[in-house]
Amino acid sequence: MDKRRRLVIASGNAGKLREYRELLADTGFELVAFDSEVEEVGETYAENARLKAETACSRSDLPALGDDSGVEVEALGGYPGLRSARLGPTQEERTAELLKQLEGKPRPWSARFVCVIALAVPEHPTQFFEGECRGEIVPEWRGRAGFGYDPIFLVPGTGKTFGEMPPEEKQLYSHRARAVQTLLESGALDRLSAPA
Ligand code: IMP
């Protein structure tokens, strides 16, 4: 097996994995899912993305991509941000908890999604790529597509939440798609697959 063509996606989040499979489909890499199961003890998205990527890389001896992401709501001072996955035991409860915290606050509830990708390659310094998507939290669940907070995140100019968009439409705007675009434009993946 040619090790140079495999790329580990260090995540156990089914929604993220599905998106990486779509976003990296044309790169020619065989994508291998691996949940690093690290505790997210970092104080930045980049630190957590690094922990996930470097753990997966050292365990597999393959290049690995780690993703840390979250939603930041202006009226809550950027909360939940790094803690987006920890507002409750299920996503439904996390979404309900976020809306509860926003109750009574004047709208629009401006927000942004942030995604930081860390690319860890054996014997190389880890590289980082970031993307953001600005939008608005809406008080009612709209649509069933995507994952996480997608049904309450309205994308300006589209009249739709991410929950109402098919995957290819979400990719036109999403923080993750933008981070992947920066990664692709950097040439870092081409260098991995170039003949030694
Ligand atoms: P973590 O990166 O594993 O810490 O988790 C990030 C959390 O942020 C996810 O569990 C989701 O709740 C939320 N999140 C990140 N990206 C997205 C997205 O594209 N759509 C909706 N929610 C997201």
mmCIF file of C-alpha atoms and ligand atoms in Angstrom:
data_model
loop_
_atom_site.group_PDB
_atom_site.id
_atom_site.type_symbol
_atom_site.label_atom_id
_atom_site.label_comp_id
_atom_site.label_asym_id
_atom_site.label_seq_id
_atom_site.Cartn_x
_atom_site.Cartn_y
_atom_site.Cartn_z
ATOM 1 C CA MET A 1 0.000 0.000 0.000
ATOM 2 C CA ASP A 2 1.329 3.432 -0.968
ATOM 3 C CA LYS A 3 1.306 5.333 2.329
ATOM 4 C CA ARG A 4 1.619 8.702 0.592
ATOM 5 C CA ARG A 5 -1.958 8.558 -0.696
ATOM 6 C CA ARG A 6 -3.715 8.121 2.639
ATOM 7 C CA LEU A 7 -4.922 10.965 4.816
ATOM 8 C CA VAL A 8 -6.392 10.482 8.267
ATOM 9 C CA ILE A 9 -9.376 12.615 9.272
ATOM 10 C CA ALA A 10 -9.064 12.842 13.048
ATOM 11 C CA SER A 11 -12.714 13.062 14.046
ATOM 12 C CA GLY A 12 -15.498 10.930 15.432
ATOM 13 C CA ASN A 13 -18.139 13.478 14.395
ATOM 14 C CA ALA A 14 -20.218 11.908 11.604
ATOM 15 C CA GLY A 15 -21.315 15.308 10.273
ATOM 16 C CA LYS A 16 -17.747 16.575 9.972
ATOM 17 C CA LEU A 17 -16.537 13.317 8.416
ATOM 18 C CA ARG A 18 -19.244 13.439 5.771
ATOM 19 C CA GLU A 19 -18.264 16.999 4.889
ATOM 20 C CA TYR A 20 -14.544 16.173 4.635
ATOM 21 C CA ARG A 21 -15.336 13.237 2.359
ATOM 22 C CA GLU A 22 -17.206 15.626 0.060
ATOM 23 C CA LEU A 23 -14.731 18.512 0.296
ATOM 24 C CA LEU A 24 -11.662 16.336 -0.345
ATOM 25 C CA ALA A 25 -13.269 13.962 -2.865
ATOM 26 C CA ASP A 26 -11.247 15.312 -5.803
ATOM 27 C CA THR A 27 -7.853 15.205 -4.106
ATOM 28 C CA GLY A 28 -7.250 11.523 -4.808
ATOM 29 C CA PHE A 29 -6.460 10.752 -1.163
ATOM 30 C CA GLU A 30 -7.918 7.706 0.516
ATOM 31 C CA LEU A 31 -9.533 9.220 3.618
ATOM 32 C CA VAL A 32 -9.300 7.222 6.821
ATOM 33 C CA ALA A 33 -11.497 8.194 9.778
ATOM 34 C CA PHE A 34 -9.801 7.981 13.176
ATOM 35 C CA ASP A 35 -11.208 9.398 16.395
ATOM 36 C CA SER A 36 -8.246 10.617 18.477
ATOM 37 C CA GLU A 37 -10.584 10.850 21.487
ATOM 38 C CA VAL A 38 -8.370 13.530 22.978
ATOM 39 C CA GLU A 39 -9.712 15.794 25.672
ATOM 40 C CA GLU A 40 -10.194 19.246 24.209
ATOM 41 C CA VAL A 41 -8.044 20.991 26.793
ATOM 42 C CA GLY A 42 -6.680 23.681 24.472
ATOM 43 C CA GLU A 43 -7.563 27.340 24.903
ATOM 44 C CA THR A 44 -7.820 27.997 21.180
ATOM 45 C CA TYR A 45 -9.340 26.188 18.213
ATOM 46 C CA ALA A 46 -5.810 25.763 16.840
ATOM 47 C CA GLU A 47 -4.542 24.049 20.012
ATOM 48 C CA ASN A 48 -7.440 21.575 19.980
ATOM 49 C CA ALA A 49 -7.094 20.956 16.235
ATOM 50 C CA ARG A 50 -3.379 20.331 16.790
ATOM 51 C CA LEU A 51 -4.057 17.848 19.615
ATOM 52 C CA LYS A 52 -6.462 15.871 17.428
ATOM 53 C CA ALA A 53 -4.219 15.906 14.340
ATOM 54 C CA GLU A 54 -0.922 15.140 16.075
ATOM 55 C CA THR A 55 -2.417 12.312 18.155
ATOM 56 C CA ALA A 56 -3.869 10.678 15.034
ATOM 57 C CA CYS A 57 -0.643 11.252 13.095
ATOM 58 C CA SER A 58 1.614 9.710 15.722
ATOM 59 C CA ARG A 59 -0.696 6.706 16.234
ATOM 60 C CA SER A 60 -1.064 5.987 12.504
ATOM 61 C CA ASP A 61 2.262 7.286 11.166
ATOM 62 C CA LEU A 62 0.196 8.927 8.416
ATOM 63 C CA PRO A 63 -0.598 12.565 7.641
ATOM 64 C CA ALA A 64 -3.627 13.583 9.680
ATOM 65 C CA LEU A 65 -6.086 16.433 9.585
ATOM 66 C CA GLY A 66 -7.698 17.657 12.822
ATOM 67 C CA ASP A 67 -10.667 20.030 12.933
ATOM 68 C CA ASP A 68 -11.807 22.192 15.800
ATOM 69 C CA SER A 69 -14.805 24.366 15.216
ATOM 70 C CA GLY A 70 -17.604 26.191 16.923
ATOM 71 C CA VAL A 71 -20.239 28.861 16.741
ATOM 72 C CA GLU A 72 -19.684 32.286 18.329
ATOM 73 C CA VAL A 73 -22.678 34.458 19.130
ATOM 74 C CA GLU A 74 -22.054 38.196 19.427
ATOM 75 C CA ALA A 75 -24.810 38.859 22.003
ATOM 76 C CA LEU A 76 -23.204 36.209 24.249
ATOM 77 C CA GLY A 77 -19.693 37.655 23.922
ATOM 78 C CA GLY A 78 -18.560 34.901 21.547
ATOM 79 C CA TYR A 79 -20.073 32.046 23.572
ATOM 80 C CA PRO A 80 -20.223 29.030 23.155
ATOM 81 C CA GLY A 81 -17.196 29.108 20.780
ATOM 82 C CA LEU A 82 -14.693 26.500 21.898
ATOM 83 C CA ARG A 83 -17.389 24.979 24.094
ATOM 84 C CA SER A 84 -19.922 24.468 21.266
ATOM 85 C CA ALA A 85 -19.865 20.682 21.651
ATOM 86 C CA ARG A 86 -20.371 20.866 25.432
ATOM 87 C CA LEU A 87 -23.623 22.765 25.965
ATOM 88 C CA GLY A 88 -25.523 19.562 26.646
ATOM 89 C CA PRO A 89 -25.496 15.782 26.153
ATOM 90 C CA THR A 90 -27.283 15.763 22.770
ATOM 91 C CA GLN A 91 -27.209 18.244 19.903
ATOM 92 C CA GLU A 92 -30.919 18.863 20.361
ATOM 93 C CA GLU A 93 -30.280 19.905 23.956
ATOM 94 C CA ARG A 94 -27.259 22.005 22.935
ATOM 95 C CA THR A 95 -29.344 23.879 20.364
ATOM 96 C CA ALA A 96 -32.180 24.380 22.867
ATOM 97 C CA GLU A 97 -29.697 25.614 25.488
ATOM 98 C CA LEU A 98 -28.195 28.160 23.092
ATOM 99 C CA LEU A 99 -31.656 29.477 22.193
ATOM 100 C CA LYS A 100 -32.557 29.649 25.880
ATOM 101 C CA GLN A 101 -29.519 31.807 26.587
ATOM 102 C CA LEU A 102 -30.550 34.142 23.765
ATOM 103 C CA GLU A 103 -34.157 34.543 24.937
ATOM 104 C CA GLY A 104 -35.032 38.203 25.469
ATOM 105 C CA LYS A 105 -31.888 39.502 23.733
ATOM 106 C CA PRO A 106 -32.580 41.894 20.849
ATOM 107 C CA ARG A 107 -32.354 40.410 17.383
ATOM 108 C CA PRO A 108 -30.627 39.929 14.984
ATOM 109 C CA TRP A 109 -28.460 37.438 16.850
ATOM 110 C CA SER A 110 -25.296 37.888 14.789
ATOM 111 C CA ALA A 111 -22.974 34.919 14.894
ATOM 112 C CA ARG A 112 -20.141 33.241 13.097
ATOM 113 C CA PHE A 113 -18.977 29.687 12.616
ATOM 114 C CA VAL A 114 -15.236 29.155 12.876
ATOM 115 C CA CYS A 115 -13.193 26.169 11.716
ATOM 116 C CA VAL A 116 -9.478 25.616 12.238
ATOM 117 C CA ILE A 117 -7.817 22.707 10.485
ATOM 118 C CA ALA A 118 -4.461 21.373 11.673
ATOM 119 C CA LEU A 119 -2.465 19.250 9.238
ATOM 120 C CA ALA A 120 0.047 17.030 11.023
ATOM 121 C CA VAL A 121 2.627 15.234 8.895
ATOM 122 C CA PRO A 122 5.237 12.861 10.338
ATOM 123 C CA GLU A 123 8.516 14.726 10.947
ATOM 124 C CA HIS A 124 7.136 18.086 9.778
ATOM 125 C CA PRO A 125 5.813 21.104 11.666
ATOM 126 C CA THR A 126 2.015 21.133 11.937
ATOM 127 C CA GLN A 127 0.276 23.647 9.666
ATOM 128 C CA PHE A 128 -2.986 25.509 10.291
ATOM 129 C CA PHE A 129 -5.810 26.691 8.024
ATOM 130 C CA GLU A 130 -8.820 28.727 9.114
ATOM 131 C CA GLY A 131 -12.244 29.551 7.731
ATOM 132 C CA GLU A 132 -15.238 31.480 9.001
ATOM 133 C CA CYS A 133 -18.836 31.999 7.990
ATOM 134 C CA ARG A 134 -20.812 34.971 9.275
ATOM 135 C CA GLY A 135 -24.545 34.713 9.786
ATOM 136 C CA GLU A 136 -27.369 34.904 12.278
ATOM 137 C CA ILE A 137 -28.948 32.592 14.828
ATOM 138 C CA VAL A 138 -32.713 32.256 14.359
ATOM 139 C CA PRO A 139 -35.106 31.213 17.141
ATOM 140 C CA GLU A 140 -36.837 28.360 15.306
ATOM 141 C CA TRP A 141 -35.372 25.099 13.930
ATOM 142 C CA ARG A 142 -35.399 25.254 10.109
ATOM 143 C CA GLY A 143 -34.502 22.213 7.977
ATOM 144 C CA ARG A 144 -32.959 18.860 8.760
ATOM 145 C CA ALA A 145 -29.818 18.877 6.632
ATOM 146 C CA GLY A 146 -26.284 19.130 7.984
ATOM 147 C CA PHE A 147 -25.475 18.662 11.664
ATOM 148 C CA GLY A 148 -24.919 20.556 14.898
ATOM 149 C CA TYR A 149 -26.353 24.056 14.978
ATOM 150 C CA ASP A 150 -27.059 24.077 11.207
ATOM 151 C CA PRO A 151 -30.891 24.345 11.542
ATOM 152 C CA ILE A 152 -30.669 27.609 13.536
ATOM 153 C CA PHE A 153 -27.866 29.264 11.532
ATOM 154 C CA LEU A 154 -29.187 31.602 8.831
ATOM 155 C CA VAL A 155 -26.822 32.484 5.991
ATOM 156 C CA PRO A 156 -27.224 36.143 4.929
ATOM 157 C CA GLY A 157 -28.466 36.697 1.407
ATOM 158 C CA THR A 158 -29.762 33.148 0.982
ATOM 159 C CA GLY A 159 -32.892 33.242 3.144
ATOM 160 C CA LYS A 160 -31.919 29.738 4.300
ATOM 161 C CA THR A 161 -30.368 28.112 7.312
ATOM 162 C CA PHE A 162 -27.609 25.549 6.754
ATOM 163 C CA GLY A 163 -30.263 23.026 7.807
ATOM 164 C CA GLU A 164 -32.228 23.940 4.682
ATOM 165 C CA MET A 165 -29.307 23.583 2.278
ATOM 166 C CA PRO A 166 -28.166 20.484 0.424
ATOM 167 C CA PRO A 167 -24.474 19.693 1.119
ATOM 168 C CA GLU A 168 -23.201 21.285 -2.100
ATOM 169 C CA GLU A 169 -24.932 24.559 -1.209
ATOM 170 C CA LYS A 170 -23.596 24.602 2.360
ATOM 171 C CA GLN A 171 -20.118 24.224 0.860
ATOM 172 C CA LEU A 172 -20.466 27.543 -0.962
ATOM 173 C CA TYR A 173 -20.517 29.366 2.369
ATOM 174 C CA SER A 174 -19.306 27.164 5.182
ATOM 175 C CA HIS A 175 -16.392 27.836 7.520
ATOM 176 C CA ARG A 176 -15.172 24.270 6.922
ATOM 177 C CA ALA A 177 -15.288 24.609 3.128
ATOM 178 C CA ARG A 178 -13.344 27.880 3.405
ATOM 179 C CA ALA A 179 -10.705 26.335 5.666
ATOM 180 C CA VAL A 180 -10.363 23.424 3.209
ATOM 181 C CA GLN A 181 -10.038 25.877 0.321
ATOM 182 C CA THR A 182 -7.131 27.594 2.114
ATOM 183 C CA LEU A 183 -5.564 24.189 2.737
ATOM 184 C CA LEU A 184 -5.886 23.228 -0.942
ATOM 185 C CA GLU A 185 -4.551 26.581 -2.147
ATOM 186 C CA SER A 186 -1.511 26.253 0.126
ATOM 187 C CA GLY A 187 -0.304 23.239 -1.858
ATOM 188 C CA ALA A 188 0.323 21.312 1.388
ATOM 189 C CA LEU A 189 -1.638 18.267 0.185
ATOM 190 C CA ASP A 190 0.069 18.271 -3.225
ATOM 191 C CA ARG A 191 3.407 18.086 -1.464
ATOM 192 C CA LEU A 192 2.221 15.008 0.454
ATOM 193 C CA SER A 193 1.275 13.148 -2.684
ATOM 194 C CA ALA A 194 4.290 14.192 -4.761
ATOM 195 C CA PRO A 195 6.709 11.372 -5.542
ATOM 196 C CA ALA A 196 9.420 11.120 -2.900
HETATM 197 P P1 IMP B 1 -15.590 20.182 18.157
HETATM 198 O O1 IMP B 1 -14.905 20.822 16.981
HETATM 199 O O2 IMP B 1 -15.477 18.705 18.152
HETATM 200 O O3 IMP B 1 -15.210 20.837 19.447
HETATM 201 O O4 IMP B 1 -17.155 20.424 17.994
HETATM 202 C C1 IMP B 1 -17.625 21.532 17.387
HETATM 203 C C2 IMP B 1 -19.116 21.677 17.622
HETATM 204 O O5 IMP B 1 -19.461 22.909 16.994
HETATM 205 C C3 IMP B 1 -19.949 20.600 16.921
HETATM 206 O O6 IMP B 1 -20.283 19.541 17.745
HETATM 207 C C4 IMP B 1 -21.175 21.384 16.511
HETATM 208 O O7 IMP B 1 -22.067 21.455 17.588
HETATM 209 C C5 IMP B 1 -20.615 22.768 16.237
HETATM 210 N N1 IMP B 1 -20.279 22.879 14.806
HETATM 211 C C6 IMP B 1 -19.048 22.894 14.224
HETATM 212 N N2 IMP B 1 -19.148 22.978 12.899
HETATM 213 C C7 IMP B 1 -20.468 22.998 12.629
HETATM 214 C C8 IMP B 1 -21.202 23.056 11.406
HETATM 215 O O8 IMP B 1 -20.665 23.069 10.282
HETATM 216 N N3 IMP B 1 -22.535 23.074 11.544
HETATM 217 C C9 IMP B 1 -23.168 23.059 12.743
HETATM 218 N N4 IMP B 1 -22.552 22.967 13.903
HETATM 219 C C10 IMP B 1 -21.182 22.945 13.848
#
